[in-house]
Short mmCIF file of C-alpha atoms in Angstrom, two decimals:
data_model
loop_
_atom_site.label_atom_id
_atom_site.label_comp_id
_atom_site.label_asym_id
_atom_site.label_seq_id
_atom_site.Cartn_x
_atom_site.Cartn_y
_atom_site.Cartn_z
CA MET A 1 9.97 -25.90 3.55
CA LYS A 2 9.27 -22.22 3.32
CA VAL A 3 11.18 -19.68 1.18
CA ALA A 4 11.24 -16.30 3.11
CA LYS A 5 12.44 -12.97 1.11
CA PHE A 6 12.83 -9.93 3.33
CA GLY A 7 13.13 -6.39 1.51
CA GLY A 8 15.50 -3.47 2.18
CA SER A 9 13.14 -1.80 4.49
CA SER A 10 13.37 -4.91 6.79
CA LEU A 11 17.24 -5.34 6.84
CA ALA A 12 17.72 -1.24 7.15
CA SER A 13 18.87 -1.63 10.57
CA GLY A 14 20.01 -3.82 13.61
CA GLY A 15 16.63 -3.20 14.95
CA GLN A 16 14.96 -4.14 11.81
CA LEU A 17 17.30 -7.49 11.54
CA GLN A 18 15.99 -8.36 15.15
CA LYS A 19 12.56 -8.37 13.78
CA VAL A 20 13.72 -10.66 11.00
CA ILE A 21 15.65 -12.92 13.34
CA ASP A 22 12.36 -13.40 15.61
CA ILE A 23 10.48 -14.50 12.21
CA VAL A 24 12.90 -16.93 11.45
CA LYS A 25 12.93 -18.54 14.85
CA ALA A 26 9.28 -18.20 15.12
CA ASP A 27 8.77 -21.03 12.15
CA PRO A 28 11.34 -23.78 11.90
CA ASN A 29 10.19 -24.28 8.23
CA ARG A 30 11.42 -21.01 7.51
CA LYS A 31 14.78 -22.59 5.96
CA ILE A 32 15.69 -20.51 2.91
CA ILE A 33 15.93 -16.61 3.39
CA VAL A 34 16.46 -14.44 0.49
CA VAL A 35 17.71 -11.20 1.26
CA SER A 36 17.74 -7.53 -0.24
CA ALA A 37 20.40 -4.61 0.42
CA PRO A 38 19.89 -2.83 3.46
CA GLY A 39 17.29 -0.06 2.63
CA LYS A 40 16.52 3.29 4.24
CA ARG A 41 16.64 3.93 7.83
CA ASN A 42 14.51 7.10 7.43
CA LYS A 43 13.36 9.17 4.99
CA GLU A 44 16.67 11.35 4.77
CA ASP A 45 18.70 8.09 4.50
CA THR A 46 20.07 6.51 1.27
CA LYS A 47 19.91 2.84 0.29
CA VAL A 48 23.05 1.02 0.17
CA THR A 49 22.28 0.03 -3.56
CA ASP A 50 22.28 3.76 -4.46
CA LEU A 51 25.48 4.29 -2.52
CA LEU A 52 27.11 1.44 -4.59
CA ILE A 53 25.72 3.12 -7.68
CA LYS A 54 27.29 6.39 -6.54
CA TYR A 55 30.64 4.36 -5.82
CA CYS A 56 30.62 3.07 -9.28
CA ASN A 57 30.12 6.43 -10.97
CA VAL A 58 32.67 7.91 -8.81
CA ILE A 59 35.32 5.15 -10.16
CA ILE A 60 34.01 5.63 -13.72
CA ASN A 61 34.84 9.47 -13.16
CA ASP A 62 38.27 8.97 -11.76
CA GLY A 63 37.14 10.33 -8.63
CA ASP A 64 38.27 9.79 -4.98
CA VAL A 65 36.59 6.72 -3.66
CA THR A 66 37.79 6.50 0.22
CA GLY A 67 34.50 8.42 1.40
CA ILE A 68 32.06 6.53 -0.33
CA GLN A 69 33.80 3.02 0.46
CA ASP A 70 33.85 4.05 4.37
CA LYS A 71 29.98 5.16 4.13
CA ILE A 72 29.09 1.65 2.64
CA ILE A 73 31.17 -0.15 4.99
CA ARG A 74 29.89 1.49 8.02
CA ARG A 75 26.41 0.69 7.15
CA TYR A 76 27.28 -3.28 7.46
CA GLN A 77 29.31 -2.57 10.39
CA SER A 78 26.78 -0.83 12.25
CA ILE A 79 24.03 -3.84 11.80
CA ALA A 80 26.99 -5.94 13.04
CA GLY A 81 27.72 -4.07 15.97
CA HIS A 82 24.10 -3.78 17.05
CA PHE A 83 24.43 -7.63 17.56
CA GLY A 84 27.98 -7.44 19.08
CA VAL A 85 29.30 -9.46 16.03
CA PRO A 86 33.01 -9.00 16.22
CA LEU A 87 34.18 -6.94 13.18
CA GLU A 88 36.64 -9.83 12.31
CA ASN A 89 33.74 -12.16 11.35
CA ILE A 90 32.48 -9.59 8.65
CA ALA A 91 36.09 -8.68 7.53
CA ASP A 92 35.42 -10.06 4.29
CA ILE A 93 32.82 -7.72 3.68
CA GLU A 94 34.91 -4.63 3.64
CA ILE A 95 37.78 -6.21 1.66
CA GLY A 96 35.17 -7.02 -0.92
CA ILE A 97 33.54 -3.32 -0.99
CA ARG A 98 37.21 -1.80 -1.52
CA GLN A 99 38.20 -4.51 -4.02
CA LEU A 100 35.60 -3.45 -6.23
CA ALA A 101 37.39 -0.32 -7.04
CA THR A 102 40.58 -2.27 -8.52
CA GLN A 103 38.25 -4.98 -10.32
CA VAL A 104 38.47 -5.14 -14.05
CA PHE A 105 35.10 -5.61 -16.16
CA PRO A 106 34.06 -6.34 -19.37
CA ASN A 107 32.78 -3.15 -19.60
CA ARG A 108 30.61 -0.35 -17.70
CA SER A 109 27.25 -2.20 -17.86
CA TYR A 110 28.87 -5.18 -15.98
CA GLN A 111 30.72 -3.00 -13.55
CA MET A 112 27.42 -1.29 -12.71
CA ALA A 113 25.57 -4.71 -12.38
CA ALA A 114 28.41 -6.00 -10.29
CA PHE A 115 28.69 -2.94 -7.98
CA LYS A 116 24.53 -3.10 -7.60
CA ALA A 117 24.68 -6.62 -6.69
CA ALA A 118 27.34 -6.19 -3.81
CA GLY A 119 24.79 -4.71 -1.60
CA GLU A 120 22.72 -8.06 -1.73
CA ASN A 121 25.95 -10.14 -1.65
CA ASN A 122 27.52 -8.31 1.08
CA ASN A 123 24.19 -8.36 3.46
CA ALA A 124 23.49 -12.00 2.89
CA LYS A 125 26.94 -12.61 4.25
CA LEU A 126 26.34 -10.33 7.05
CA VAL A 127 22.96 -11.71 7.86
CA ALA A 128 24.18 -15.04 7.64
CA ALA A 129 27.11 -14.18 10.44
CA VAL A 130 24.44 -12.39 12.51
CA PHE A 131 22.04 -15.35 12.67
CA ASN A 132 24.82 -17.56 13.95
CA HIS A 133 25.59 -15.05 16.51
CA GLU A 134 22.19 -15.40 17.40
CA GLY A 135 21.89 -19.08 17.63
CA ILE A 136 20.25 -19.88 14.25
CA LYS A 137 22.98 -22.11 12.27
CA ALA A 138 23.06 -20.55 9.01
CA HIS A 139 25.08 -20.81 5.68
CA TYR A 140 25.49 -17.92 3.49
CA MET A 141 25.14 -19.33 -0.01
CA ASP A 142 27.00 -17.86 -3.26
CA PRO A 143 24.87 -17.75 -6.15
CA LEU A 144 27.66 -19.02 -8.31
CA LYS A 145 28.35 -22.00 -6.21
CA ILE A 146 24.80 -23.18 -5.99
CA GLY A 147 24.27 -22.54 -9.73
CA LEU A 148 22.10 -19.62 -10.24
CA ARG A 149 22.56 -19.08 -13.93
CA VAL A 150 21.24 -16.28 -16.00
CA THR A 151 21.15 -14.81 -19.45
CA ASP A 152 24.21 -12.75 -20.61
CA VAL A 153 22.09 -9.36 -20.09
CA ALA A 154 24.13 -7.28 -17.69
CA ASN A 155 21.06 -5.53 -16.12
CA ASP A 156 18.00 -7.20 -17.20
CA ALA A 157 18.83 -10.83 -16.91
CA GLN A 158 16.62 -13.93 -16.93
CA ILE A 159 16.81 -17.14 -15.33
CA LEU A 160 18.23 -20.13 -17.25
CA PRO A 161 15.85 -23.04 -17.31
CA SER A 162 18.81 -25.28 -16.39
CA SER A 163 19.45 -23.50 -13.05
CA TYR A 164 16.56 -25.15 -11.64
CA GLN A 165 17.73 -28.61 -11.28
CA LYS A 166 20.94 -27.35 -9.34
CA LEU A 167 19.17 -25.05 -7.25
CA ALA A 168 16.88 -28.03 -6.33
CA ARG A 169 19.66 -29.37 -4.13
CA LEU A 170 19.21 -26.33 -1.52
CA SER A 171 16.30 -28.55 -0.48
CA GLU A 172 18.76 -31.27 1.19
CA TYR A 173 20.10 -28.93 3.34
CA THR A 174 19.03 -28.60 7.07
CA ASP A 175 20.45 -25.68 8.39
CA THR A 176 19.04 -22.27 7.46
CA LEU A 177 20.12 -20.90 4.35
CA VAL A 178 21.05 -17.06 3.41
CA ILE A 179 20.85 -16.35 -0.30
CA PRO A 180 21.23 -12.81 -1.72
CA GLY A 181 18.75 -11.62 -4.06
CA PHE A 182 18.70 -9.68 -7.34
CA PHE A 183 21.63 -11.40 -9.61
CA GLY A 184 23.24 -14.73 -10.83
CA TYR A 185 26.23 -15.37 -13.20
CA ASN A 186 26.24 -15.57 -16.88
CA ALA A 187 28.53 -18.32 -18.59
CA LYS A 188 31.41 -16.67 -18.10
CA ASN A 189 30.96 -16.02 -14.57
CA ASN A 190 30.21 -12.25 -14.91
CA ILE A 191 27.39 -10.79 -12.47
CA CYS A 192 24.31 -9.96 -14.07
CA THR A 193 21.23 -8.50 -12.05
CA PHE A 194 17.44 -9.02 -12.47
CA SER A 195 15.25 -5.83 -13.23
CA ARG A 196 13.88 -3.89 -10.69
CA GLY A 197 12.43 -6.09 -7.77
CA GLY A 198 15.28 -8.49 -8.33
CA SER A 199 15.11 -9.98 -5.11
CA ASP A 200 11.54 -10.59 -5.51
CA ILE A 201 12.58 -12.34 -8.71
CA THR A 202 15.16 -14.41 -6.81
CA GLY A 203 12.92 -15.73 -3.81
CA ALA A 204 10.34 -16.77 -6.51
CA ILE A 205 12.91 -18.78 -8.43
CA VAL A 206 14.48 -20.41 -5.46
CA ALA A 207 11.02 -21.28 -4.08
CA LYS A 208 10.04 -22.85 -7.42
CA ALA A 209 13.17 -24.81 -7.54
CA VAL A 210 12.80 -26.14 -4.22
CA ALA A 211 8.95 -26.57 -4.40
CA ALA A 212 8.39 -24.88 -1.12
CA GLU A 213 5.17 -25.11 0.46
CA ARG A 214 4.97 -21.22 0.46
CA TYR A 215 6.96 -18.26 -0.68
CA GLU A 216 6.79 -15.38 1.85
CA ASN A 217 7.69 -11.99 0.99
CA PHE A 218 8.16 -9.68 3.92
CA THR A 219 8.07 -5.93 2.86
CA ASP A 220 6.74 -2.68 5.14
CA VAL A 221 3.08 -2.95 4.29
CA ASP A 222 0.41 -4.88 6.12
CA ALA A 223 -1.23 -6.50 3.14
CA ILE A 224 -1.80 -5.44 -0.54
CA TYR A 225 -4.32 -2.95 -0.82
CA ALA A 226 -7.41 -2.64 -3.29
CA ALA A 227 -6.23 0.58 -4.50
CA ASN A 228 -3.00 3.02 -4.24
CA PRO A 229 -3.18 4.62 -0.65
CA ASN A 230 -1.85 7.79 -2.16
CA VAL A 231 -4.72 7.98 -4.47
CA VAL A 232 -7.80 6.44 -2.23
CA GLU A 233 -7.77 7.15 1.65
CA ASN A 234 -7.48 4.05 3.65
CA PRO A 235 -8.10 1.71 1.09
CA ARG A 236 -9.39 -2.01 1.82
CA LYS A 237 -6.82 -4.82 2.38
CA ILE A 238 -6.97 -7.34 0.11
CA THR A 239 -6.80 -11.00 1.77
CA HIS A 240 -6.71 -13.39 -1.13
CA LEU A 241 -5.55 -12.69 -4.84
CA THR A 242 -4.97 -15.13 -7.76
CA PHE A 243 -1.88 -15.25 -9.53
CA ARG A 244 -3.79 -13.72 -12.66
CA GLU A 245 -5.11 -10.88 -10.54
CA MET A 246 -1.55 -9.86 -9.04
CA ARG A 247 0.09 -10.07 -12.64
CA GLU A 248 -2.77 -7.85 -13.96
CA LEU A 249 -2.32 -5.45 -11.21
CA ALA A 250 1.49 -5.22 -11.02
CA TYR A 251 1.33 -4.58 -14.66
CA ALA A 252 -0.97 -1.70 -14.04
CA GLY A 253 1.11 0.18 -11.26
CA PHE A 254 0.89 -1.84 -7.90
CA SER A 255 4.17 -1.36 -6.35
CA VAL A 256 4.28 -4.55 -4.34
CA PHE A 257 5.56 -6.60 -6.94
CA HIS A 258 7.13 -5.85 -10.00
CA ASP A 259 4.84 -7.79 -13.01
CA GLU A 260 7.81 -10.25 -13.73
CA ALA A 261 8.80 -11.10 -10.11
CA LEU A 262 6.05 -13.72 -9.64
CA ILE A 263 6.41 -15.78 -12.99
CA PRO A 264 8.47 -18.56 -11.45
CA ALA A 265 6.37 -18.88 -8.36
CA ILE A 266 3.30 -19.01 -10.96
CA GLU A 267 5.18 -21.78 -13.10
CA GLY A 268 5.91 -23.85 -9.84
CA LYS A 269 2.41 -23.24 -8.37
CA ILE A 270 3.86 -22.04 -5.21
CA PRO A 271 1.30 -20.03 -2.91
CA VAL A 272 2.84 -16.60 -2.03
CA VAL A 273 2.07 -14.37 1.04
CA VAL A 274 2.76 -10.80 1.17
CA LYS A 275 3.65 -9.77 5.22
CA ASN A 276 4.76 -7.04 7.00
CA THR A 277 8.11 -7.60 8.88
CA ASN A 278 6.89 -4.95 11.70
CA HIS A 279 3.35 -6.70 12.04
CA PRO A 280 4.47 -10.31 11.15
CA ASN A 281 1.22 -11.78 12.92
CA LEU A 282 -1.17 -10.09 10.60
CA PRO A 283 -2.28 -12.45 7.56
CA GLY A 284 -1.14 -10.27 5.16
CA THR A 285 -2.19 -11.11 1.38
CA LEU A 286 -2.30 -14.68 0.06
CA ILE A 287 -1.75 -15.20 -3.88
CA SER A 288 -2.53 -18.43 -5.12
CA GLU A 289 -3.43 -20.14 -8.33
CA THR A 290 -7.29 -20.01 -7.74
CA LYS A 291 -9.58 -18.73 -5.23
CA GLU A 292 -13.45 -18.75 -4.34
CA ILE A 293 -14.91 -16.10 -6.25
CA ASP A 294 -17.45 -13.46 -4.41
CA TYR A 295 -19.83 -12.26 -6.85
CA ASP A 296 -21.10 -9.60 -4.65
CA ASN A 297 -17.31 -8.21 -4.53
CA VAL A 298 -15.99 -9.23 -7.70
CA VAL A 299 -13.18 -6.30 -8.09
CA SER A 300 -10.17 -7.11 -6.19
CA GLY A 301 -8.30 -4.30 -6.82
CA ILE A 302 -8.20 -1.01 -9.06
CA ALA A 303 -4.83 0.12 -10.19
CA SER A 304 -3.29 3.06 -12.71
CA ASP A 305 0.01 3.52 -14.51
CA ASP A 306 0.86 6.31 -16.67
CA GLY A 307 3.73 6.85 -19.55
CA PHE A 308 1.80 5.56 -22.40
CA THR A 309 1.70 6.75 -25.85
CA GLY A 310 -1.23 5.88 -28.73
CA ILE A 311 -0.39 5.44 -32.28
CA TYR A 312 -3.75 6.38 -33.95
CA ILE A 313 -4.17 5.17 -37.73
CA ARG A 314 -7.06 5.46 -39.95
CA LYS A 315 -7.39 3.34 -43.29
CA TYR A 316 -10.66 3.19 -45.07
CA LEU A 317 -11.75 -0.49 -45.68
CA MET A 318 -8.85 -1.58 -43.42
CA ASP A 319 -10.97 -4.62 -42.33
CA ARG A 320 -10.89 -5.83 -45.96
CA GLN A 321 -7.04 -5.50 -46.03
CA VAL A 322 -5.36 -9.20 -45.35
CA GLY A 323 -1.99 -8.32 -43.20
CA PHE A 324 -2.64 -4.83 -42.77
CA THR A 325 -2.10 -5.08 -39.04
CA LEU A 326 1.14 -7.42 -39.45
CA LYS A 327 2.81 -4.91 -41.40
CA ILE A 328 2.21 -2.07 -38.56
CA LEU A 329 3.40 -4.55 -36.23
CA GLN A 330 6.39 -5.53 -38.15
CA VAL A 331 7.45 -1.84 -38.39
CA LEU A 332 7.65 -2.01 -34.54
CA ALA A 333 8.97 -5.11 -34.28
CA ASP A 334 11.89 -3.94 -36.52
CA LEU A 335 12.21 -0.87 -34.36
CA ASN A 336 12.44 -3.11 -31.50
CA ILE A 337 9.62 -1.56 -30.05
CA SER A 338 6.79 -3.84 -28.06
CA TYR A 339 3.15 -2.92 -27.83
CA GLU A 340 0.71 -3.03 -24.98
CA HIS A 341 -2.71 -2.85 -26.51
CA MET A 342 -4.27 -2.53 -29.63
CA PRO A 343 -8.10 -1.40 -29.91
CA SER A 344 -9.50 -1.40 -33.31
CA GLY A 345 -12.73 -0.52 -34.99
CA ILE A 346 -13.79 -1.17 -38.97
CA ASP A 347 -11.28 1.80 -40.08
CA ASP A 348 -9.44 2.82 -37.08
CA LEU A 349 -6.62 1.09 -35.06
CA THR A 350 -4.84 2.39 -32.12
CA VAL A 351 -1.36 0.85 -30.94
CA ILE A 352 -0.75 1.67 -27.19
CA ILE A 353 3.11 1.33 -26.45
CA ARG A 354 5.13 2.49 -23.37
CA SER A 355 6.27 5.95 -23.97
CA ASN A 356 9.72 5.28 -22.85
CA GLN A 357 10.57 3.17 -25.83
CA LEU A 358 10.29 6.38 -28.06
CA THR A 359 12.94 9.45 -28.68
CA PRO A 360 11.82 12.26 -30.64
CA GLU A 361 13.91 10.80 -33.61
CA LEU A 362 12.33 7.38 -32.95
CA GLU A 363 8.97 8.58 -33.16
CA ALA A 364 9.63 10.20 -36.64
CA LEU A 365 10.86 6.97 -38.10
CA VAL A 366 8.02 5.22 -36.82
CA GLN A 367 5.76 7.50 -38.44
CA GLU A 368 7.69 7.55 -41.75
CA ARG A 369 7.78 3.65 -42.05
CA ILE A 370 4.32 3.00 -41.18
CA GLU A 371 2.94 5.56 -43.54
CA ALA A 372 5.31 4.11 -46.30
CA ALA A 373 3.74 0.54 -45.46
CA ILE A 374 0.14 1.18 -45.16
CA GLN A 375 -0.72 4.54 -46.56
CA PRO A 376 -3.05 5.60 -43.85
CA ASP A 377 -5.79 8.21 -44.30
CA ASP A 378 -4.79 9.52 -41.07
CA PHE A 379 -1.91 9.00 -38.38
CA GLN A 380 -1.51 10.81 -35.45
CA ILE A 381 0.76 10.01 -32.25
CA GLU A 382 -0.96 11.03 -28.82
CA HIS A 383 1.06 11.29 -25.56
CA ASP A 384 0.53 10.91 -21.91
CA TYR A 385 -2.03 8.32 -21.65
CA ALA A 386 -2.61 6.53 -18.43
CA MET A 387 -4.42 2.93 -18.13
CA VAL A 388 -6.58 2.36 -15.10
CA MET A 389 -7.13 -1.33 -14.78
CA ILE A 390 -10.15 -2.94 -12.80
CA VAL A 391 -9.08 -6.28 -11.76
CA GLY A 392 -11.12 -9.39 -10.36
CA GLU A 393 -11.78 -12.71 -11.04
CA GLY A 394 -15.30 -13.19 -12.28
CA ILE A 395 -15.41 -9.90 -13.93
CA LYS A 396 -16.57 -11.43 -17.28
CA ASP A 397 -19.26 -13.32 -15.72
CA ARG A 398 -20.77 -10.64 -14.13
CA VAL A 399 -23.57 -8.81 -15.77
CA GLY A 400 -23.14 -4.92 -16.09
CA THR A 401 -19.46 -4.71 -15.05
CA MET A 402 -18.71 -2.74 -18.01
CA ALA A 403 -21.54 -0.34 -17.64
CA ALA A 404 -20.94 0.31 -14.42
CA ALA A 405 -17.20 1.06 -15.17
CA THR A 406 -17.75 3.17 -17.82
CA ALA A 407 -20.61 5.15 -15.96
CA SER A 408 -18.42 5.46 -13.02
CA VAL A 409 -15.56 7.35 -15.15
CA ALA A 410 -18.11 9.26 -16.73
CA ILE A 411 -19.53 10.55 -13.31
CA ALA A 412 -15.91 11.37 -12.60
CA GLY A 413 -15.79 13.81 -15.61
CA VAL A 414 -13.34 11.78 -17.47
CA SER A 415 -13.13 11.18 -20.97
CA ILE A 416 -12.41 7.45 -22.16
CA VAL A 417 -9.66 7.37 -24.86
CA MET A 418 -9.57 3.38 -25.11
CA VAL A 419 -11.23 0.33 -23.76
CA ASN A 420 -9.95 -3.18 -23.60
CA HIS A 421 -12.61 -5.83 -22.08
CA GLY A 422 -12.36 -9.29 -23.27
CA ALA A 423 -8.95 -9.95 -24.14
CA SER A 424 -8.35 -10.99 -20.21
CA PRO A 425 -10.82 -12.77 -18.58
CA VAL A 426 -9.79 -10.74 -15.26
CA SER A 427 -9.64 -7.23 -16.11
CA ILE A 428 -11.08 -4.13 -17.68
CA THR A 429 -8.60 -1.57 -18.93
CA ILE A 430 -9.56 2.00 -19.44
CA GLY A 431 -7.24 4.54 -21.38
CA VAL A 432 -7.50 8.08 -20.03
CA ARG A 433 -5.66 11.08 -20.03
CA LYS A 434 -2.70 11.14 -17.44
CA GLU A 435 -4.02 14.02 -15.36
CA ASP A 436 -7.28 12.22 -15.16
CA ALA A 437 -6.09 8.63 -14.01
CA ASP A 438 -6.60 9.57 -10.24
CA LEU A 439 -9.97 10.88 -10.70
CA ALA A 440 -11.16 7.75 -12.59
CA VAL A 441 -9.33 5.45 -9.74
CA LYS A 442 -11.15 7.26 -7.12
CA SER A 443 -14.49 7.00 -8.74
CA LEU A 444 -13.98 3.35 -9.76
CA TYR A 445 -13.07 2.65 -5.94
CA ARG A 446 -16.47 3.88 -4.88
CA THR A 447 -18.22 2.44 -7.50
CA PHE A 448 -16.84 -1.29 -6.79
CA VAL A 449 -15.37 -1.23 -3.39
CA ASN A 450 -17.69 1.02 -1.56
CA HIS A 451 -20.78 -0.27 -3.77
CA GLU A 452 -21.84 3.57 -4.31
CA THR A 453 -24.86 3.55 -6.99
CA VAL A 454 -23.86 5.22 -9.87
CA HIS A 455 -26.64 7.68 -11.45
CA LEU A 456 -25.85 9.13 -15.29
CA THR A 457 -29.17 11.23 -15.21
CA ASN A 458 -27.33 14.50 -15.09
CA LEU A 459 -24.94 13.64 -17.96
CA ILE A 460 -27.42 12.58 -20.50
CA ASP A 461 -28.98 15.54 -22.53
#
C-alpha cells in the first residue's frame, strides 16, 4: 500500500485534479490519498487557505462575510463543475463553509485553526466526490472518526502516539481513502492544526500508521535540487537522499519539506519519494534511511537560511568554571528561548538562536539575566546572521572537506562568523552575515557540485 499526498498546486483547479486522478488510476497500490487545500491557479490567484484566514478575520472584525463566503465556495464548485459533478453532491461543502460564521469556539486561536483546516477538510470531501464520479471508488475519511488525535495546541499541534493504533485500521480498507491533511482533534474535539507543511505531516503520520511501502509526496517540482534555484542557476537534481540529509537540508531552508514533516516517516522507516504532479513519470527524489555513498560527490546539497542572532559571551577562565554553560542555558530556558548552535573556545562562547524568538524587551532581559548569572567580561548580541549548510553522507570521512569549504567561502570574499563541524556526521554549518549568504552558497556549489578547484594564493599575504 502506498500513501500519496498532493499539495495545493496539484489541486488548484479541475485540470490539475485530472492529473491527480490519472496518477491514482495508474497505480492500484495508491490507496490512501492525503490532500491539501486548493492552491493558486496562477501568480495573481489566492490560496483557499488564505481566503479562509481572511474570512475568519472578517468575522472577528464584525464585517460582512457574504462576499468572502461566496468566493471560497466558488473555488470548490468550479472544480466540481470541471468534471460535471452535480452541485447537490457537494452541498455539504457550501453548508459547512457558511456555518463557520456562526460556530462558537473556545477562543480565537481555535477559531483560526478551524477556519484554516476547512480548506483541507472540504477539499477531501470534494476530491472523494470527484473520484467516485470518475470511476474510482473512494471514501472521505473524517480525521475525528479515524482517530487522528493531537496535542492541545491550536495552531502548532503534535500527533499523540496513541493515534497510531487507531489509524492503522485504515490499512483494512480496500477502496481508495481520501484524508484531509493539516489538522487533527484534541481531547475536547476541537480542531488543532499542525505547523507549516501540515499536510506533509499528515501524510507521513498516515504512512507510518499503515506501514506503507512508500510515501509519495506530489508537488510542483521535478525533484529536490542541490541548491535553491533562485540562487544557483539550473542546480543539479538530487536522486537520492537519506533521512538525515533531508532533515538537515529542510532545517537549513530547503522549502520542499518543513523540517518536522518527515519525522513520522523516519520513525516508521517509510521510504519517501518527492514527485511532480505535472511530470509524474520522472523519478523524482527518493528519501530513505540509507544510501550508497559516492565519495567523489560527497555533498548532496547546499542550503542557507537567515534570521539568526548570536549571543556572544567572553569570560576569562570560563573553561574552569563548572556549570558555566548551564547557567546561560538556564536563563534562556526560563525565558522560553531555544538555541540552535553553541560554538565555543577557551574563554569565548556564542549561542545562536532564531531571531524571531526575541523582542527588544526580551533581548534586554536576556542580557540582564545572563550578566547577573555569570558576570561576563564581554557581552554582545549580534543580529542578521545566516547559516549556510553543506550536507552529505560521508562528509566526516572525506579528508579535506572542511578545508575546501572554508577556502571556497574565502574565495567568495565572505567572512565566516561561526563554524560547526562534528556535531552532525552529515553536515558542516557555516555562519555568515545575512547579506553574504547567497555568495557563499554559489561558491560552495561551484566547489562541491561543479568540482571547480579552489585557489587561495591571492588571498594570502
